[in-house]
PDB file of C-alpha atoms in Angstrom:
ATOM      1  CA  ASP A  49       0.488   0.377  -0.335  1.00 58.00           C
ATOM      2  CA  PHE A  50       3.303   2.441  -0.177  1.00 62.00           C
ATOM      3  CA  LYS A  51       1.652   5.137  -2.056  1.00 72.00           C
ATOM      4  CA  TRP A  52       4.621   7.702  -3.171  1.00 76.00           C
ATOM      5  CA  LYS A  53       4.996  11.233  -4.635  1.00 80.00           C
ATOM      6  CA  THR A  54       7.859  14.760  -5.605  1.00 84.00           C
ATOM      7  CA  PRO A  55       7.211  16.287  -2.246  1.00 89.00           C
ATOM      8  CA  SER A  56       5.687  20.410  -1.878  1.00 89.00           C
ATOM      9  CA  ARG A  57       7.398  22.283  -0.274  1.00 91.00           C
ATOM     10  CA  ALA A  58       4.521  22.643   2.185  1.00 92.00           C
ATOM     11  CA  ASP A  59       5.835  18.773   2.730  1.00 91.00           C
ATOM     12  CA  TYR A  60       8.667  19.689   3.268  1.00 91.00           C
ATOM     13  CA  GLU A  61       8.915  22.675   5.049  1.00 91.00           C
ATOM     14  CA  GLU A  62       6.226  20.758   7.317  1.00 90.00           C
ATOM     15  CA  LEU A  63       9.034  17.621   7.159  1.00 89.00           C
ATOM     16  CA  LEU A  64      11.770  20.449   8.876  1.00 89.00           C
ATOM     17  CA  SER A  65       9.404  22.223  11.620  1.00 89.00           C
ATOM     18  CA  ILE A  66      10.001  19.473  14.380  1.00 88.00           C
ATOM     19  CA  PRO A  67      13.019  21.087  17.096  1.00 88.00           C
ATOM     20  CA  GLU A  68      16.319  21.601  15.311  1.00 86.00           C
ATOM     21  CA  SER A  69      17.435  19.059  17.981  1.00 89.00           C
ATOM     22  CA  ASN A  70      15.783  16.161  15.799  1.00 91.00           C
ATOM     23  CA  ILE A  71      17.840  17.181  12.221  1.00 91.00           C
ATOM     24  CA  GLU A  72      20.642  16.471  12.284  1.00 92.00           C
ATOM     25  CA  MET A  73      23.935  17.006   9.577  1.00 93.00           C
ATOM     26  CA  CYS A  74      26.159  12.949   9.127  1.00 92.00           C
ATOM     27  CA  MET A  75      27.353  10.272   7.540  1.00 90.00           C
ATOM     28  CA  ASP A  76      24.875   7.518   6.601  1.00 86.00           C
ATOM     29  CA  GLU A  77      26.153   4.617   8.781  1.00 81.00           C
ATOM     30  CA  GLU A  78      26.116   2.184   5.917  1.00 81.00           C
ATOM     31  CA  SER A  79      26.654   4.030   2.955  1.00 82.00           C
ATOM     32  CA  GLY A  80      29.265   6.371   4.068  1.00 85.00           C
ATOM     33  CA  VAL A  81      27.046   8.413   2.289  1.00 88.00           C
ATOM     34  CA  PRO A  82      26.493  12.432   3.867  1.00 91.00           C
ATOM     35  CA  GLY A  83      23.543  13.348   4.831  1.00 93.00           C
ATOM     36  CA  ILE A  84      20.665  14.884   7.726  1.00 93.00           C
ATOM     37  CA  ARG A  85      18.987  12.614   8.997  1.00 92.00           C
ATOM     38  CA  ILE A  86      15.435  13.915  10.713  1.00 92.00           C
ATOM     39  CA  LYS A  87      13.923  11.711  14.251  1.00 92.00           C
ATOM     40  CA  SER A  88      10.831  11.072  14.577  1.00 88.00           C
ATOM     41  CA  GLU A  89       9.363  13.391  17.306  1.00 86.00           C
ATOM     42  CA  CYS A  90       6.883  10.752  18.493  1.00 86.00           C
ATOM     43  CA  ASN A  91       8.319   7.494  17.653  1.00 85.00           C
ATOM     44  CA  PRO A  92      11.889   7.097  18.444  1.00 82.00           C
ATOM     45  CA  GLY A  93      13.961   4.802  16.892  1.00 85.00           C
ATOM     46  CA  VAL A  94      12.205   6.710  13.675  1.00 88.00           C
ATOM     47  CA  PHE A  95      13.637   9.140  11.176  1.00 89.00           C
ATOM     48  CA  VAL A  96      14.503   9.402   7.522  1.00 89.00           C
ATOM     49  CA  PHE A  97      17.551   9.837   5.438  1.00 90.00           C
ATOM     50  CA  LEU A  98      18.156  12.813   2.885  1.00 91.00           C
ATOM     51  CA  PRO A  99      21.430  11.878   1.091  1.00 90.00           C
ATOM     52  CA  CYS A 100      23.531  15.094   0.199  1.00 90.00           C
ATOM     53  CA  SER A 101      23.063  14.443  -3.588  1.00 81.00           C
ATOM     54  CA  GLY A 102      24.555  17.321  -5.293  1.00 70.00           C
ATOM     55  CA  HIS A 103      28.195  17.635  -5.504  1.00 77.00           C
ATOM     56  CA  ILE A 104      30.616  18.052  -3.025  1.00 86.00           C
ATOM     57  CA  THR A 105      33.270  21.198  -3.111  1.00 91.00           C
ATOM     58  CA  GLU A 106      36.189  20.508  -1.513  1.00 94.00           C
ATOM     59  CA  HIS A 107      38.875  24.030  -0.891  1.00 96.00           C
ATOM     60  CA  THR A 108      42.348  22.514  -0.025  1.00 97.00           C
ATOM     61  CA  GLU A 109      44.883  24.949   2.609  1.00 97.00           C
ATOM     62  CA  TYR A 110      48.095  24.167   3.232  1.00 96.00           C
ATOM     63  CA  PRO A 111      49.593  26.632   6.417  1.00 96.00           C
ATOM     64  CA  ALA A 112      53.268  26.943   7.229  1.00 96.00           C
ATOM     65  CA  ASP A 113      52.964  24.128   9.734  1.00 95.00           C
ATOM     66  CA  GLY A 114      52.789  20.914   7.606  1.00 94.00           C
ATOM     67  CA  SER A 115      49.344  20.183   8.083  1.00 96.00           C
ATOM     68  CA  THR A 116      46.530  19.741   4.702  1.00 97.00           C
ATOM     69  CA  VAL A 117      43.380  22.033   5.606  1.00 97.00           C
ATOM     70  CA  ILE A 118      40.373  20.023   3.104  1.00 97.00           C
ATOM     71  CA  HIS A 119      37.030  22.248   3.642  1.00 96.00           C
ATOM     72  CA  ARG A 120      34.614  19.696   2.090  1.00 95.00           C
ATOM     73  CA  THR A 121      30.438  21.503   1.608  1.00 93.00           C
ATOM     74  CA  PHE A 122      27.934  19.031   0.773  1.00 93.00           C
ATOM     75  CA  ASN A 123      25.096  20.016  -0.923  1.00 91.00           C
ATOM     76  CA  GLY A 124      21.316  18.241  -1.286  1.00 90.00           C
ATOM     77  CA  ASN A 125      18.942  19.065  -3.812  1.00 88.00           C
ATOM     78  CA  TYR A 126      15.807  17.784  -4.062  1.00 89.00           C
ATOM     79  CA  TRP A 127      12.822  19.064  -5.763  1.00 87.00           C
ATOM     80  CA  THR A 128       9.385  19.224  -5.297  1.00 88.00           C
ATOM     81  CA  ARG A 129       6.200  19.496  -6.902  1.00 87.00           C
ATOM     82  CA  ASP A 130       5.705  23.193  -7.048  1.00 87.00           C
ATOM     83  CA  GLU A 131       5.941  25.295  -9.931  1.00 86.00           C
ATOM     84  CA  ALA A 132       8.296  28.655  -9.445  1.00 81.00           C
ATOM     85  CA  ASP A 133       7.009  29.660 -12.618  1.00 83.00           C
ATOM     86  CA  GLY A 134       5.903  28.087 -16.361  1.00 78.00           C
ATOM     87  CA  GLN A 135      10.452  26.834 -17.328  1.00 81.00           C
ATOM     88  CA  ASN A 136      11.225  27.075 -13.121  1.00 85.00           C
ATOM     89  CA  ALA A 137      10.975  24.149 -10.760  1.00 85.00           C
ATOM     90  CA  TYR A 138      11.155  25.281  -6.871  1.00 88.00           C
ATOM     91  CA  MET A 139      14.393  23.102  -5.247  1.00 88.00           C
ATOM     92  CA  LEU A 140      15.087  22.132  -1.569  1.00 90.00           C
ATOM     93  CA  HIS A 141      18.150  22.954  -0.787  1.00 90.00           C
ATOM     94  CA  PHE A 142      20.764  21.679   1.462  1.00 91.00           C
ATOM     95  CA  ALA A 143      23.862  22.377   2.362  1.00 91.00           C
ATOM     96  CA  PHE A 144      26.566  21.912   5.240  1.00 92.00           C
ATOM     97  CA  LYS A 145      30.077  21.492   6.041  1.00 93.00           C
ATOM     98  CA  GLN A 146      32.868  19.948   7.472  1.00 95.00           C
ATOM     99  CA  VAL A 147      36.426  20.984   7.720  1.00 96.00           C
ATOM    100  CA  GLU A 148      39.929  17.985   7.322  1.00 96.00           C
ATOM    101  CA  THR A 149      42.872  18.070   8.887  1.00 97.00           C
ATOM    102  CA  SER A 150      45.975  16.439   8.685  1.00 97.00           C
ATOM    103  CA  LYS A 151      49.215  16.752  10.440  1.00 94.00           C
ATOM    104  CA  ASP A 152      51.826  13.209  10.698  1.00 92.00           C
ATOM    105  CA  ASP A 153      49.152  10.608   9.042  1.00 91.00           C
ATOM    106  CA  VAL A 154      46.596  12.042  11.889  1.00 95.00           C
ATOM    107  CA  SER A 155      43.265  13.795  10.241  1.00 96.00           C
ATOM    108  CA  THR A 156      41.042  15.447  12.556  1.00 97.00           C
ATOM    109  CA  PHE A 157      37.218  16.305  10.903  1.00 96.00           C
ATOM    110  CA  SER A 158      35.382  19.439  12.389  1.00 96.00           C
ATOM    111  CA  PRO A 159      31.711  19.213  14.183  1.00 94.00           C
ATOM    112  CA  PHE A 160      29.222  19.149  11.496  1.00 93.00           C
ATOM    113  CA  SER A 161      28.290  23.452  10.119  1.00 91.00           C
ATOM    114  CA  LYS A 162      24.774  24.828   8.235  1.00 88.00           C
ATOM    115  CA  VAL A 163      26.645  26.940   6.028  1.00 86.00           C
ATOM    116  CA  LEU A 164      23.247  29.576   3.771  1.00 81.00           C
ATOM    117  CA  ASP A 165      22.429  32.273   5.146  1.00 69.00           C
ATOM    118  CA  SER A 166      24.988  32.472   7.575  1.00 65.00           C
ATOM    119  CA  GLY A 167      24.178  29.887   8.857  1.00 64.00           C
ATOM    120  CA  ASN A 168      21.659  30.653  10.519  1.00 72.00           C
ATOM    121  CA  SER A 169      18.991  27.970   8.206  1.00 81.00           C
ATOM    122  CA  LEU A 170      20.431  24.697   7.067  1.00 85.00           C
ATOM    123  CA  TYR A 171      17.730  23.828   3.669  1.00 88.00           C
ATOM    124  CA  LYS A 172      16.637  27.052   1.852  1.00 90.00           C
ATOM    125  CA  PHE A 173      14.210  27.207  -1.912  1.00 89.00           C
ATOM    126  CA  VAL A 174      15.221  28.334  -5.033  1.00 87.00           C
ATOM    127  CA  PRO A 175      13.717  28.127  -8.701  1.00 86.00           C
ATOM    128  CA  SER A 176      15.675  26.401 -11.252  1.00 86.00           C
ATOM    129  CA  SER A 177      14.982  25.045 -14.189  1.00 83.00           C
ATOM    130  CA  LYS A 178      13.216  22.378 -15.560  1.00 78.00           C
ATOM    131  CA  THR A 179      15.706  21.129 -17.906  1.00 79.00           C
ATOM    132  CA  GLU A 180      18.486  20.714 -14.754  1.00 76.00           C
ATOM    133  CA  THR A 181      19.872  17.590 -14.180  1.00 72.00           C
ATOM    134  CA  TYR A 182      20.442  16.486 -10.789  1.00 65.00           C
ATOM    135  CA  THR A 183      22.151  13.284  -8.872  1.00 61.00           C
ATOM    136  CA  VAL A 184      19.528  11.410  -7.765  1.00 57.00           C
ATOM    137  CA  ARG A 185      19.958   9.268  -4.268  1.00 57.00           C
ATOM    138  CA  PRO A 186      17.529   7.113  -2.106  1.00 55.00           C
ATOM    139  CA  ILE A 187      15.812   8.527   0.767  1.00 57.00           C
ATOM    140  CA  ILE A 188      16.595   5.446   3.775  1.00 54.00           C
ATOM    141  CA  ARG A 189      12.835   5.611   6.115  1.00 56.00           C
ATOM    142  CA  ASN A 190      13.781   4.161   9.292  1.00 58.00           C
ATOM    143  CA  ASP A 191      10.733   2.539  11.472  1.00 52.00           C
TER     144      ASP A 191
END
């Protein structure tokens, strides 16, 4: 009896309207894919995982102390069924970053942090051409 549809902007807003403490930027434990885990408020242990579906950007620095610092930004792009106009649809976009510092064959990773709107928002809706293509990944649901 499972039915699916492309979520609307309102569907995403409802999903992401829970307390921020229930939304975690993380790597999926099984696949190692980065994304956001949205935990159910009323059913402990139940969650939806939205994997990053956009490209990962990297910027590498080489400080004078001999370390290597890699800044990675992870992007998630998900279509909505809402049209912005005749040629554009709305897309849910989220992004977060992590910094890896390596020195003497030892790497340390910073906690994930938000990057949209000066760190105040995890996601936004943006118009995107209906002809754009994005990597498709499955949404992982645990119940």
